[in-house]
Coordinates of N, CA and C in Angstrom, one line a residue:
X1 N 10.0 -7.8 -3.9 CA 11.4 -7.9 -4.2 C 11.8 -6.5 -4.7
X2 N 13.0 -6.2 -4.1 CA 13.7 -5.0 -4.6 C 14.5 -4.9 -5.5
X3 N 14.7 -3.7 -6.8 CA 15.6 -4.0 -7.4 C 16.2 -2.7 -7.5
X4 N 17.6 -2.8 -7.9 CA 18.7 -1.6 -7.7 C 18.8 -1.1 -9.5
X5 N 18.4 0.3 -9.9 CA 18.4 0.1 -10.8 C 19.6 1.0 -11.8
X6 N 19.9 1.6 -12.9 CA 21.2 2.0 -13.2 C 21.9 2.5 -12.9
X7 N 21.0 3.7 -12.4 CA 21.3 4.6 -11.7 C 21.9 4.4 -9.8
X8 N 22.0 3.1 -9.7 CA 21.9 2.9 -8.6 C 21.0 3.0 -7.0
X9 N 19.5 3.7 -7.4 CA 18.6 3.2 -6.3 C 17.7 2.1 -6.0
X10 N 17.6 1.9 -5.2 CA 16.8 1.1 -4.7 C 15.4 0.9 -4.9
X11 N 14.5 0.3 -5.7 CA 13.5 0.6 -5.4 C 12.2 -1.1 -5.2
X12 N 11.3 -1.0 -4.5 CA 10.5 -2.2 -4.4 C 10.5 -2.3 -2.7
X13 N 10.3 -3.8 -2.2 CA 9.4 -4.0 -1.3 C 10.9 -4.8 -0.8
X14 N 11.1 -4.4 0.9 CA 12.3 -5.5 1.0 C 11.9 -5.9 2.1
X15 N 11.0 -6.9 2.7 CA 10.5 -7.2 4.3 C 9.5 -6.5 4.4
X16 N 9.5 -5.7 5.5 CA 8.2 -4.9 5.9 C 8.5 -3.5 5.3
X17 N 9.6 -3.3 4.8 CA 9.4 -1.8 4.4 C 9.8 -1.6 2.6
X18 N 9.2 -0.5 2.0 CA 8.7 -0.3 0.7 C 9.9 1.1 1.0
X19 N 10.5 0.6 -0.8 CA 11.7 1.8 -0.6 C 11.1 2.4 -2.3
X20 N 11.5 3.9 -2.7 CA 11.2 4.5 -2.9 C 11.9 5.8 -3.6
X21 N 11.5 6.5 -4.6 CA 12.2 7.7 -4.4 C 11.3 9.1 -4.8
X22 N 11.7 9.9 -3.8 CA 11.1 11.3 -3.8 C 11.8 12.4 -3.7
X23 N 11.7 13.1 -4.8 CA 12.6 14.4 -5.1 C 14.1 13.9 -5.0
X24 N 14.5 12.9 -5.7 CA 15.6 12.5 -5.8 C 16.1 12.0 -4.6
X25 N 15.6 11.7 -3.7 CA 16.3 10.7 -2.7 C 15.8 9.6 -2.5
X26 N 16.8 8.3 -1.7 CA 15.6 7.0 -1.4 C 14.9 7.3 0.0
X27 N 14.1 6.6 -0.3 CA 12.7 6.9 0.8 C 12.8 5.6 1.5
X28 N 12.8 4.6 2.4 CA 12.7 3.4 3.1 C 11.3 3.8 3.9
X29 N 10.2 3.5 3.6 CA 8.4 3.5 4.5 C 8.3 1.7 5.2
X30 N 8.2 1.6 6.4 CA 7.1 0.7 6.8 C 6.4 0.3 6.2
X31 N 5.6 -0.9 5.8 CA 4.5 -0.7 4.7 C 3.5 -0.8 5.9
X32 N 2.0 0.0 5.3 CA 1.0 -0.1 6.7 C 0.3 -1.3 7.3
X33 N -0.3 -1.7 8.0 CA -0.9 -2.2 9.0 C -1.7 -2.7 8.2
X34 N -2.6 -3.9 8.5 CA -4.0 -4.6 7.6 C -4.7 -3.9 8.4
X35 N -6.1 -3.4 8.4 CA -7.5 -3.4 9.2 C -7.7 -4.2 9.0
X36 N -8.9 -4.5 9.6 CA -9.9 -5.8 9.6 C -11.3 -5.0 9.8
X37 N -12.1 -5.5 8.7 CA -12.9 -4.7 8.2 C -14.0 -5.2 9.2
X38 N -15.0 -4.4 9.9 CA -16.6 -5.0 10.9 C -17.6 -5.6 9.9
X39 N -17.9 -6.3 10.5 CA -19.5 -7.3 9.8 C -20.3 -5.8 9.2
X40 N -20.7 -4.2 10.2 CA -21.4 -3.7 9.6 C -20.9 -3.2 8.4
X41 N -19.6 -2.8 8.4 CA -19.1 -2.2 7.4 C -19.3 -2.8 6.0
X42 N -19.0 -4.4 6.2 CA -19.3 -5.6 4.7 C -20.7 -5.9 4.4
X43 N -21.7 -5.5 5.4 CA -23.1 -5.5 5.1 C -23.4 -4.4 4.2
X44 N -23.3 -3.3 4.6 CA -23.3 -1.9 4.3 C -22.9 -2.1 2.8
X45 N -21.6 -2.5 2.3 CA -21.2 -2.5 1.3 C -22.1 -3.4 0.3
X46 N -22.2 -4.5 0.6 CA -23.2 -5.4 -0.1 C -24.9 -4.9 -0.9
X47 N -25.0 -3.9 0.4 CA -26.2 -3.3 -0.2 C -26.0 -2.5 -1.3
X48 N -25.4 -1.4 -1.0 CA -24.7 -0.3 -1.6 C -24.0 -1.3 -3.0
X49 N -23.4 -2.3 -3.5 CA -23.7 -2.6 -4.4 C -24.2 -3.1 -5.3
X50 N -25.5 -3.9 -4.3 CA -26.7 -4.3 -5.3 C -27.3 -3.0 -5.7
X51 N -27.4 -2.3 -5.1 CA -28.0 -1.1 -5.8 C -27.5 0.1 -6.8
X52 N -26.3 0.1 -7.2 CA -25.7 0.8 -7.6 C -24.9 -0.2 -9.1
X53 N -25.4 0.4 -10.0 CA -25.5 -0.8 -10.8 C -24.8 0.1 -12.2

């Protein structure tokens, strides 16, 4: 949810795009994409944190 604030910008999440400000202006971004993470990648990880303790 976006909210407009005293100053009058915009800022938060409105649908798919994330608004913002940078160096004083509003920013409107797409928000990105999901991956989908591979079986080896979530194996890999599991080990790596039984071991790392």
């Amino acid at each position: 949810m976006a909210i407009i604030d005293n100053k009058g910008n915009i800022r938060g999440k409105v649908g798919p795009t994330i608004t913002r400000i940078v160096r004083g202006k509003n920013i409107m971004q797409t928000t990105p994409s999901q991956h989908k993470k591979h079986e080896n990648t979530l194996k890999q990880a599991k080990t790596f944190g039984g071991i790392s303790i």
